PDB file of C-alpha atoms in Angstrom:
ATOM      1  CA  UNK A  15     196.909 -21.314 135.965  1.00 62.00           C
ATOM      2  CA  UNK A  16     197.727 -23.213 139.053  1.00 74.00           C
ATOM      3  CA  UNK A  17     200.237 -20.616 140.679  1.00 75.00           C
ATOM      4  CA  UNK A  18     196.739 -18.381 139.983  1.00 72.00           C
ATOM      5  CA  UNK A  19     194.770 -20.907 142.499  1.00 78.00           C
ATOM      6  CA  UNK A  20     197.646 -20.899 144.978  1.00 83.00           C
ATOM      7  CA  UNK A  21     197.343 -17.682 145.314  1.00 80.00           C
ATOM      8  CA  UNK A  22     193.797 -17.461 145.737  1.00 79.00           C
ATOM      9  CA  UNK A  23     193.811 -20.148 148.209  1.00 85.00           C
ATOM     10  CA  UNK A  24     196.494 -18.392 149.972  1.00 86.00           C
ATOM     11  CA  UNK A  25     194.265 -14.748 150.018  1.00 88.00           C
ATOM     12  CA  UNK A  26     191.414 -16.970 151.648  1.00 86.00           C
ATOM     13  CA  UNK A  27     193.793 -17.653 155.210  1.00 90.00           C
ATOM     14  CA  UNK A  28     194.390 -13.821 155.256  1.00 91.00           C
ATOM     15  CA  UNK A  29     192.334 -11.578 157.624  1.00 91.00           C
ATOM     16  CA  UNK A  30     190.176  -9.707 156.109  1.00 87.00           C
ATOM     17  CA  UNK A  31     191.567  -6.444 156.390  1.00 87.00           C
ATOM     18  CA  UNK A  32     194.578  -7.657 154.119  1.00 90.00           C
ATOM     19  CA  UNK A  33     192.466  -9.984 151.825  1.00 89.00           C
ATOM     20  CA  UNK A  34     190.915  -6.943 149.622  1.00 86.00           C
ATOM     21  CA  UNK A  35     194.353  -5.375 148.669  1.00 86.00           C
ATOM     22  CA  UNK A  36     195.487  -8.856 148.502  1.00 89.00           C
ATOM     23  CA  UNK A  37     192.902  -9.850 145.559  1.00 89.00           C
ATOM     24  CA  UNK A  38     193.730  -6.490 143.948  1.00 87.00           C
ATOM     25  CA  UNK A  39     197.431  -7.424 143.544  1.00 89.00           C
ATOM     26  CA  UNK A  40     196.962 -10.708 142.070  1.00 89.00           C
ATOM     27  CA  UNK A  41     194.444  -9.050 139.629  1.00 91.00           C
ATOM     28  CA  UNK A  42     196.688  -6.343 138.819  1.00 92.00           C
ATOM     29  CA  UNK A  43     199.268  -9.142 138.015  1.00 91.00           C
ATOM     30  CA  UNK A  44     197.302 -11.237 136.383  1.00 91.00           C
ATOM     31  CA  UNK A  45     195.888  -8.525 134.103  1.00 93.00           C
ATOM     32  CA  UNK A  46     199.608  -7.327 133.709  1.00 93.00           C
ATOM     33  CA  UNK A  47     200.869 -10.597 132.131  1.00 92.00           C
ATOM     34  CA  UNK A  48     198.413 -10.793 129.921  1.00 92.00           C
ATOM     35  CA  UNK A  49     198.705  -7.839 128.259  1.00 95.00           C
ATOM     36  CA  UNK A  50     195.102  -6.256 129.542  1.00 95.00           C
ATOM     37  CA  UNK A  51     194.512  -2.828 130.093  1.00 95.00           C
ATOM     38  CA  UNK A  52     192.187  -3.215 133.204  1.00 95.00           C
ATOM     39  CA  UNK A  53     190.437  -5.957 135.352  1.00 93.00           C
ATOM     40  CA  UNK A  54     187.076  -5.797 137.201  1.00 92.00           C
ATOM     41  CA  UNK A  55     187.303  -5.448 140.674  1.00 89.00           C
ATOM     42  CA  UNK A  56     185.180  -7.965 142.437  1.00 86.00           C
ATOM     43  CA  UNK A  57     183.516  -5.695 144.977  1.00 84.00           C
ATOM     44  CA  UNK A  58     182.599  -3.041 143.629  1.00 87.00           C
ATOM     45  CA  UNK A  59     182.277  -4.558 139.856  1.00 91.00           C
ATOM     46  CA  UNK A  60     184.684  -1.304 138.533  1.00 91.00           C
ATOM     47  CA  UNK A  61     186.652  -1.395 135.720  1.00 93.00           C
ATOM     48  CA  UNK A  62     190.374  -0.955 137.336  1.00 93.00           C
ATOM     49  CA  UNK A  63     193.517   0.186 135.111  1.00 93.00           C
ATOM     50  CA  UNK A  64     196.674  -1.208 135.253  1.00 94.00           C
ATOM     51  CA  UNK A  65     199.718   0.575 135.942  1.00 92.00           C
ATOM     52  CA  UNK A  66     201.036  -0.298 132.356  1.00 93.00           C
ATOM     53  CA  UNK A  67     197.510   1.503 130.792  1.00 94.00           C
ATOM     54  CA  UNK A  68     198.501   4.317 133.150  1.00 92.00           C
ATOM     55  CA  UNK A  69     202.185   4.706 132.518  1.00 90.00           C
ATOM     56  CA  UNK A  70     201.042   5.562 128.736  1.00 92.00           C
ATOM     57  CA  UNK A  71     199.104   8.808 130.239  1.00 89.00           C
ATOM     58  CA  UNK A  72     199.193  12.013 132.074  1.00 85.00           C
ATOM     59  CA  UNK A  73     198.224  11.369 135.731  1.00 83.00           C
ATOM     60  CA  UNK A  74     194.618  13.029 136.022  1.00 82.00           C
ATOM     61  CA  UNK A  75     195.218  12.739 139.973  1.00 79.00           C
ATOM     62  CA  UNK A  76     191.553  11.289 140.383  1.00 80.00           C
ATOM     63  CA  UNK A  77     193.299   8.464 142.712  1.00 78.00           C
ATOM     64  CA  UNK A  78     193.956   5.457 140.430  1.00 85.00           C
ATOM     65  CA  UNK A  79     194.785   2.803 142.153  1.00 85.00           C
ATOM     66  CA  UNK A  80     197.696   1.713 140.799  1.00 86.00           C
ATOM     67  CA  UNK A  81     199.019   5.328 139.823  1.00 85.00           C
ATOM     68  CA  UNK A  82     202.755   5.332 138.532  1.00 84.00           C
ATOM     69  CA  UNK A  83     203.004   8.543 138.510  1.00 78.00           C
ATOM     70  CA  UNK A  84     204.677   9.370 141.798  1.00 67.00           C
ATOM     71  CA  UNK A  85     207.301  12.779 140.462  1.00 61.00           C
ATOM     72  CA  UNK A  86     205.837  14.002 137.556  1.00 58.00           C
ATOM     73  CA  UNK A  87     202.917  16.462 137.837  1.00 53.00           C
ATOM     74  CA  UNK A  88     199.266  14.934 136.629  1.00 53.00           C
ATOM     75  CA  UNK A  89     196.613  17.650 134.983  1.00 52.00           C
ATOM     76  CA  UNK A  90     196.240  19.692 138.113  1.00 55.00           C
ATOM     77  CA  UNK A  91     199.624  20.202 138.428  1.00 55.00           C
ATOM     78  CA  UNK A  92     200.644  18.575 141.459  1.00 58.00           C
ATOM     79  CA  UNK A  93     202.258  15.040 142.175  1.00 56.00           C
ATOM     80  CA  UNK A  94     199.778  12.296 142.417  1.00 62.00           C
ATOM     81  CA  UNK A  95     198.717  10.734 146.034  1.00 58.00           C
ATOM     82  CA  UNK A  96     198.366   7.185 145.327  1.00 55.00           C
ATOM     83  CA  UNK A  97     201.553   6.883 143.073  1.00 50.00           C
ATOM     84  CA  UNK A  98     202.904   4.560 146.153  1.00 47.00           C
ATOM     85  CA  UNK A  99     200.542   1.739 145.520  1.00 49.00           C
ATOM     86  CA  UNK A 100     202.190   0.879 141.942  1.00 46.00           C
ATOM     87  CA  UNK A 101     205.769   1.301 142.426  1.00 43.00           C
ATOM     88  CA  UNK A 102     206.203  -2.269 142.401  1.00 42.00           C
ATOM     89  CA  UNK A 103     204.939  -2.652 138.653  1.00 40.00           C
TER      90      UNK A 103
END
């Protein structure tokens, strides 16, 4: 929608250190509110999951990069690393 191309425009102005996690928020969102599992991130062409998909799961602590899991112990036992990154979802 148009608060979609806002956005978008508003990623271009950023430097391009910030522009990457940037894009990765908006599709995270996007995917989010529509009820999708996963989007493709544009660089590397990967299917990403959303922390919804991932909150239905045990955290496998391979890194995900919108992990929710930031207590509870994943399959190896220990508290996953990137848990930070979707605490906002």
């Amino acid at each position: 929608g148009s608060q979609e191309m806002k956005a978008v425009r508003y990623i271009s102005r950023l430097s391009e250190e910030k522009r990457a996690n940037a894009t990765w928020a908006l599709l995270h969102r996007a995917a989010t509110m529509r009820g999708r599992d996963q989007y493709v991130d544009p660089i590397t062409g990967r299917q990403v999951f959303t922390a919804t998909f991932l909150r239905s799961r045990a955290c496998c602590n391979l890194g995900c990069r919108h992990c929710p899991h930031a207590e509870r112990p994943g399959a190896f036992g220990t508290p996953c690393s990137r848990a930070a990154l979707a605490s906002d979802w």
